[in-house]
Amino acid sequence: MAFLPVASALMSDLPAPASPADSSPDHDLFDKIVNLSKRRGIAFQSADIYGGFRSTYDYGPVGVLLLRNVKDAWWRSMVQMRHDVVGLDAAILGPPQVWEASGHLANFTDPLVDCTNCQARHRLDKLDDPNVCPTCGKTGTFTEPRDFNLMFKTQAGPVAGAGADCYLRPETAQGMFVNFMNVVNSSRKKPPFGIAQIGKSFRNEITPGNFVFRTREFEQMEMEFFVPPAEADEWYRYWCQERFQWYLDHGMPENLLRLRPHAADELSHYSSGTSDVEFLFPWGWDELEGIANRGNYDLTQHQSHSGQSLEYYDQAANERYLPHVIEPAAGATRTAFAFLIAAYNEVEVKGETRTVLRLHHRIAPYKVAVLPLSKKPELTGPCLEMLRAIQPHFMCDYDETQSIGKRYARQDEIGTPYCVTFDFDSVEDRAVTVRERDTMEQERIPIEGLVRYLQEKMQ
Ligand code: GAP
């Protein structure tokens, strides 16, 4: 299968790709991002004080804003800015019937092998050499592969037993399929239209890793777009293009992205066509998002297992049909991580190497940092008053510790696009100094026009 940087037969109407970036692994960059994340409150190992709980992460004061901004940017373009997509927030716990119908009970498995020499467990399909254990280096020590189901099973209510079994959802998608008729009947939407959802999903991954790239608990941003069967191919191409453009529009450099159509033997059990948006992670190209043409597989399955008709009645044509579905499915946590990697820069300032996260303003955790030049109350008093006037418009940080240079550096490190310094003159002239992160240029702006000035800069 050819790896296509951006343009493919599908994408022929997109601009020509930038030259592909060097794809050799950059372990140094990976370590720097992980260290920055811990140091600046982006993501912490979960249950850190107990030695950590493997493969789960807690998002800190900066990380929670970053993740929220990724989700808000997705929701804005997928729901708010469209007339043909509505939202949903479905339950995380689901009964076995849903997962039997969707095929997850039978098919959502990975091939697991154990090394009889060192007892390490591996996913067979992810090994460089299926005969060599990457942990101990021995050859021919693997057990026969076993299919390991990735769903977390639990029980609802105090009495164990078959009737109490339920599962944590491994994808948000099924919530949209089982609610298809509820949404049609309550919203009066007709195909082509979509249902979008953001939320937690859970997979008992055999080999989680690479920081927040593959975890057992993560967040997804998925949209199921229901279309008349004859329009499925056209909408599949449309969504491949739209989703690729979304990353570019939010500041991802084109040479770190590519669209890769799946080969036939790679397709999921439900898919008749899938393309992945891939990002150049520090270990090489890997998946950010999959755009799949799921046909009418899911609605057919739920219709036959539930006994409820899920056919759409097209009044104008006087016909009933099961819509086909195009699904753009992205990981919110994985996308936030990719934004961090893409934004990471180091600059020399007065002989010192500093980190700057050049995040798009919509993704940046804080939009504005408000910095009084001194901790003296005659400055902090009016400065806090100014902060209160800006806060309804922007997520702001406030910092009055250490020198102004150190404070600028701290804001650069978490990607804050604008710093506003309130100095001794500000009390008299009612103006402040606005410093721009990427150019480091400074401008004197009247406090009265500050919100409008910043809004124009961050349109
Ligand atoms: N409904 C289709 C579906 O779930 P998927 O490719 O399995 O498709 C979609 O998942 C996206 O969810 C992936 O592209 C990835 O960004 C994210 N994702 C999947 N498993 C993940 C994990 N274990 N940790 C973090 N993100 C994950």
Coordinates of C-alpha atoms in Angstrom, one line a residue, residues 94-424:
G94 CA -24.0 -0.8 27.7
P95 CA -25.7 -4.2 27.7
P96 CA -24.2 -7.2 25.9
Q97 CA -26.9 -7.1 23.2
V98 CA -25.4 -3.9 21.8
W99 CA -21.9 -5.4 21.6
E100 CA -23.2 -8.7 20.2
A101 CA -25.0 -6.8 17.4
S102 CA -22.1 -4.5 16.7
G103 CA -19.7 -7.5 16.4
H104 CA -17.4 -6.4 19.2
L105 CA -18.1 -9.5 21.3
A106 CA -16.9 -11.7 18.5
N107 CA -14.4 -9.6 16.6
F108 CA -13.0 -6.9 18.8
T109 CA -9.9 -8.9 19.6
D110 CA -6.1 -8.7 19.3
P111 CA -3.9 -11.8 18.9
L112 CA -2.0 -12.2 22.2
V113 CA 1.2 -14.3 22.6
D114 CA 3.1 -15.1 25.8
C115 CA 6.9 -15.6 25.9
T116 CA 7.6 -18.9 27.7
N117 CA 11.1 -17.6 28.5
C118 CA 10.5 -14.2 30.1
Q119 CA 6.7 -14.3 30.5
A120 CA 6.3 -11.0 28.6
R121 CA 3.0 -10.5 26.7
H122 CA 2.9 -9.1 23.2
R123 CA 0.4 -8.3 20.4
L124 CA 1.5 -10.6 17.6
D125 CA 0.4 -8.2 14.9
K126 CA 2.6 -5.4 16.3
L127 CA 5.9 -7.4 16.4
D128 CA 8.7 -6.7 14.0
D129 CA 9.5 -10.4 13.9
P130 CA 6.6 -12.8 14.9
N131 CA 9.2 -15.4 16.2
V132 CA 11.4 -13.1 18.3
C133 CA 10.4 -11.8 21.7
P134 CA 11.4 -8.1 21.8
T135 CA 11.7 -8.2 25.6
C136 CA 14.3 -11.0 26.1
G137 CA 15.5 -11.5 22.4
K138 CA 14.8 -15.3 22.4
T139 CA 13.5 -16.9 19.2
G140 CA 10.7 -19.5 19.1
T141 CA 9.5 -19.0 22.7
F142 CA 6.0 -17.7 22.0
T143 CA 2.8 -19.7 22.9
E144 CA 0.1 -20.2 20.2
P145 CA -1.7 -16.8 19.6
R146 CA -5.0 -16.4 21.5
D147 CA -7.7 -14.0 20.6
F148 CA -8.0 -11.5 23.5
N149 CA -11.2 -9.4 23.6
L150 CA -10.4 -5.7 24.4
M151 CA -13.7 -4.8 26.1
F152 CA -13.8 -4.2 29.8
K153 CA -16.6 -6.3 31.3
T154 CA -18.3 -5.3 34.5
Q155 CA -21.6 -5.9 36.3
A156 CA -24.6 -3.6 36.9
G157 CA -26.1 -3.9 40.3
P158 CA -25.2 -5.9 43.4
V159 CA -26.0 -9.4 42.2
A160 CA -23.6 -11.1 39.8
G161 CA -24.8 -13.3 37.0
A162 CA -25.5 -13.3 33.3
G163 CA -28.3 -10.7 33.5
A164 CA -26.0 -8.2 35.2
D165 CA -23.2 -8.3 32.7
C166 CA -22.4 -5.1 31.0
Y167 CA -19.5 -3.5 29.2
L168 CA -17.7 -0.1 29.2
R169 CA -18.0 1.1 25.6
P170 CA -14.9 0.6 23.5
E171 CA -16.0 3.3 21.0
T172 CA -18.6 6.0 21.2
A173 CA -20.0 5.1 17.7
Q174 CA -22.6 2.5 18.9
G175 CA -24.4 5.2 20.9
M176 CA -25.1 7.0 17.6
F177 CA -26.4 3.8 15.8
V178 CA -28.7 2.7 18.6
N179 CA -30.1 6.2 18.8
F180 CA -30.5 6.7 15.1
M181 CA -34.3 6.5 15.1
N182 CA -34.6 8.6 18.4
V183 CA -32.7 11.4 16.7
V184 CA -34.6 11.1 13.4
N185 CA -37.9 11.3 15.2
S186 CA -37.0 14.0 17.6
S187 CA -34.9 16.3 15.3
R188 CA -36.6 15.8 12.0
K189 CA -33.2 15.5 10.3
K190 CA -33.1 13.4 7.1
P191 CA -30.2 11.8 5.3
P192 CA -27.7 13.1 4.6
F193 CA -27.1 14.1 8.2
G194 CA -24.8 13.3 11.0
I195 CA -24.8 12.6 14.8
A196 CA -21.6 13.6 16.6
Q197 CA -20.4 12.7 20.0
I198 CA -17.3 13.3 22.2
G199 CA -16.6 11.0 25.2
K200 CA -14.6 8.4 27.0
S201 CA -14.0 5.0 25.6
F202 CA -12.2 2.0 27.2
R203 CA -10.1 -0.7 25.7
N204 CA -8.1 -3.3 27.6
E205 CA -5.1 -2.8 25.2
I206 CA -2.4 -5.5 25.4
T207 CA 0.4 -3.1 24.7
P208 CA -0.6 0.4 25.8
G209 CA 2.2 2.9 25.5
N210 CA 3.9 5.9 24.0
F211 CA 2.6 8.2 26.7
V212 CA -1.0 9.1 26.0
F213 CA -0.9 7.7 22.4
R214 CA -2.4 4.3 23.3
T215 CA -4.1 4.1 26.7
R216 CA -6.8 1.9 28.2
E217 CA -9.0 4.9 29.0
F218 CA -9.2 7.7 26.4
E219 CA -11.5 10.1 24.7
Q220 CA -12.9 9.9 21.2
M221 CA -14.5 12.5 18.9
E222 CA -16.7 10.5 16.5
M223 CA -19.4 11.4 14.0
E224 CA -21.7 9.0 12.1
F225 CA -22.9 10.6 8.9
F226 CA -26.1 8.8 7.5
V227 CA -26.5 9.0 3.8
P228 CA -28.6 7.6 1.0
P229 CA -26.7 4.5 -0.3
A230 CA -26.0 5.9 -3.7
E231 CA -24.2 8.9 -2.1
A232 CA -21.9 7.0 0.1
D233 CA -18.7 7.1 -2.0
E234 CA -19.1 10.8 -2.6
W235 CA -19.5 11.6 1.1
Y236 CA -16.6 9.3 2.0
R237 CA -14.3 11.5 -0.2
Y238 CA -15.9 14.6 1.2
W239 CA -15.2 13.6 4.8
C240 CA -11.6 12.5 4.1
Q241 CA -11.0 16.0 2.7
E242 CA -12.8 17.9 5.5
R243 CA -11.1 16.0 8.3
F244 CA -7.6 16.4 6.7
Q245 CA -8.2 20.1 6.3
W246 CA -9.3 20.5 10.0
Y247 CA -5.8 19.6 11.2
L248 CA -4.2 22.1 8.8
D249 CA -6.7 24.8 9.8
H250 CA -5.6 24.3 13.5
G251 CA -2.0 24.8 12.8
M252 CA -0.6 21.3 12.1
P253 CA 2.2 21.6 9.5
E254 CA 1.3 19.8 6.3
N255 CA 4.6 17.9 6.2
L256 CA 3.7 16.1 9.5
L257 CA 0.4 14.8 8.1
R258 CA -0.7 12.3 5.5
L259 CA -3.8 10.4 4.4
R260 CA -3.3 6.7 4.0
P261 CA -6.0 4.5 2.5
H262 CA -6.2 1.0 4.1
A263 CA -5.3 -2.1 2.1
A264 CA -8.1 -4.6 1.7
D265 CA -6.6 -7.0 4.4
E266 CA -6.4 -4.1 6.9
L267 CA -10.1 -3.1 6.8
S268 CA -12.2 -3.6 10.0
H269 CA -15.0 -6.1 9.9
Y270 CA -17.6 -3.4 9.2
S271 CA -15.7 -1.3 6.7
S272 CA -15.8 -1.2 2.9
G273 CA -13.2 1.6 2.8
T274 CA -11.1 3.4 5.3
S275 CA -8.4 6.1 5.2
D276 CA -6.3 7.1 8.2
V277 CA -5.1 10.6 8.8
E278 CA -1.6 9.9 10.0
F279 CA 0.8 12.1 11.9
L280 CA 4.5 11.9 12.1
F281 CA 5.0 11.0 15.8
P282 CA 8.5 10.9 17.3
W283 CA 8.5 7.1 16.6
G284 CA 7.3 7.4 13.0
W285 CA 3.9 7.7 11.1
D286 CA 0.9 6.6 13.1
E287 CA -2.8 7.0 13.2
L288 CA -4.6 10.1 14.4
E289 CA -8.0 9.5 12.9
G290 CA -9.8 6.9 10.7
I291 CA -12.5 7.9 8.2
A292 CA -14.5 4.8 7.3
N293 CA -17.3 3.9 4.9
R294 CA -19.2 1.5 7.2
G295 CA -22.0 0.8 4.6
N296 CA -25.2 -0.2 6.3
Y297 CA -23.5 -2.8 8.5
D298 CA -24.3 -1.3 11.9
L299 CA -27.9 -0.4 11.2
T300 CA -28.5 -3.8 9.7
Q301 CA -27.1 -5.5 12.7
H302 CA -29.0 -3.4 15.3
Q303 CA -32.2 -3.8 13.3
S304 CA -32.0 -7.6 13.2
H305 CA -30.8 -8.0 16.8
S306 CA -33.3 -5.5 18.3
G307 CA -36.3 -6.4 16.1
Q308 CA -36.9 -2.7 15.6
S309 CA -37.0 -1.2 12.1
L310 CA -34.2 1.3 11.6
E311 CA -35.2 2.1 8.0
Y312 CA -35.6 5.7 7.0
Y313 CA -38.8 6.6 5.2
D314 CA -38.1 9.0 2.4
Q315 CA -41.5 10.7 2.0
A316 CA -40.7 12.5 -1.3
A317 CA -39.6 9.3 -3.0
N318 CA -42.0 7.1 -1.0
E319 CA -39.3 4.6 -0.3
R320 CA -37.7 3.0 2.8
Y321 CA -34.0 2.3 3.1
L322 CA -31.2 1.7 5.6
P323 CA -28.8 4.6 5.3
H324 CA -25.1 4.0 4.7
V325 CA -22.7 5.5 7.2
I326 CA -19.5 7.5 6.8
E327 CA -17.6 7.8 10.1
P328 CA -14.8 10.2 10.9
A329 CA -13.4 8.8 14.2
A330 CA -10.7 10.7 16.0
G331 CA -9.0 10.4 19.4
A332 CA -9.2 13.6 21.5
T333 CA -6.4 12.6 23.8
R334 CA -4.2 11.4 20.9
T335 CA -4.9 14.6 18.9
A336 CA -4.0 16.8 21.9
F337 CA -0.7 14.9 22.1
A338 CA -0.1 15.4 18.4
F339 CA -0.7 19.1 18.7
L340 CA 1.9 19.3 21.5
I341 CA 4.5 17.5 19.3
A342 CA 3.7 19.7 16.3
A343 CA 3.9 22.9 18.3
Y344 CA 7.2 22.1 20.2
N345 CA 10.0 24.5 19.3
E346 CA 13.2 25.5 20.9
V347 CA 14.6 29.0 20.5
E348 CA 17.9 30.7 21.6
V349 CA 17.3 33.8 23.8
K350 CA 20.4 35.5 25.1
G351 CA 22.4 32.3 25.0
E352 CA 19.7 30.3 26.7
T353 CA 17.6 27.5 25.0
R354 CA 13.9 28.1 25.6
T355 CA 10.9 26.0 24.8
V356 CA 8.1 27.6 22.8
L357 CA 4.8 25.8 22.0
R358 CA 3.6 27.4 18.9
L359 CA 0.0 26.3 19.3
H360 CA -2.9 27.7 17.2
H361 CA -4.7 30.2 19.5
R362 CA -7.9 28.0 19.4
I363 CA -5.9 25.1 20.8
A364 CA -3.6 27.0 23.2
P365 CA -4.6 26.3 26.9
Y366 CA -4.5 30.0 27.9
K367 CA -5.1 32.7 25.4
V368 CA -3.8 35.6 27.5
A369 CA -1.4 35.9 30.5
V370 CA -1.9 38.9 32.7
L371 CA 1.4 40.0 34.4
P372 CA 1.7 42.9 36.8
L373 CA 5.3 44.2 36.6
S374 CA 5.6 44.1 40.4
K375 CA 3.8 42.5 43.3
K376 CA 3.1 45.9 44.9
P377 CA -0.6 46.3 45.7
E378 CA -0.8 49.6 43.8
L379 CA -0.1 47.5 40.7
T380 CA -1.8 44.2 41.5
G381 CA -5.0 45.9 42.5
P382 CA -5.8 47.7 39.2
C383 CA -4.1 44.8 37.3
L384 CA -6.6 42.3 38.8
E385 CA -9.4 44.7 38.0
M386 CA -8.3 44.6 34.3
L387 CA -8.0 40.8 34.5
R388 CA -11.6 40.6 35.6
A389 CA -12.6 42.6 32.6
I390 CA -10.8 40.3 30.2
Q391 CA -11.8 36.9 31.8
P392 CA -15.3 36.8 30.3
H393 CA -13.7 36.8 26.8
F394 CA -10.6 34.7 27.2
M395 CA -9.1 31.9 29.3
C396 CA -6.4 33.9 31.2
D397 CA -3.5 33.0 33.4
Y398 CA -2.3 35.4 36.1
D399 CA 1.3 35.4 37.3
E400 CA 3.0 37.8 39.6
T401 CA 6.1 35.8 40.6
Q402 CA 9.7 36.2 39.5
S403 CA 11.1 38.5 36.8
I404 CA 9.0 39.5 33.7
G405 CA 11.5 37.6 31.5
K406 CA 11.0 34.4 33.4
R407 CA 7.3 34.8 33.3
Y408 CA 7.3 35.3 29.5
A409 CA 9.4 32.2 29.2
R410 CA 6.9 30.2 31.3
Q411 CA 4.0 31.3 29.2
D412 CA 5.9 30.5 25.9
E413 CA 6.5 27.0 27.3
I414 CA 2.7 26.4 27.6
G415 CA 1.9 28.1 24.4
T416 CA 0.1 31.3 25.6
P417 CA -0.2 33.5 22.5
Y418 CA -0.4 36.9 24.3
C419 CA 1.1 38.3 27.5
V420 CA -0.2 41.5 28.9
T421 CA 2.1 43.4 31.2
F422 CA 0.6 46.0 33.6
D423 CA 3.4 48.4 34.7
F424 CA 3.8 51.5 36.8

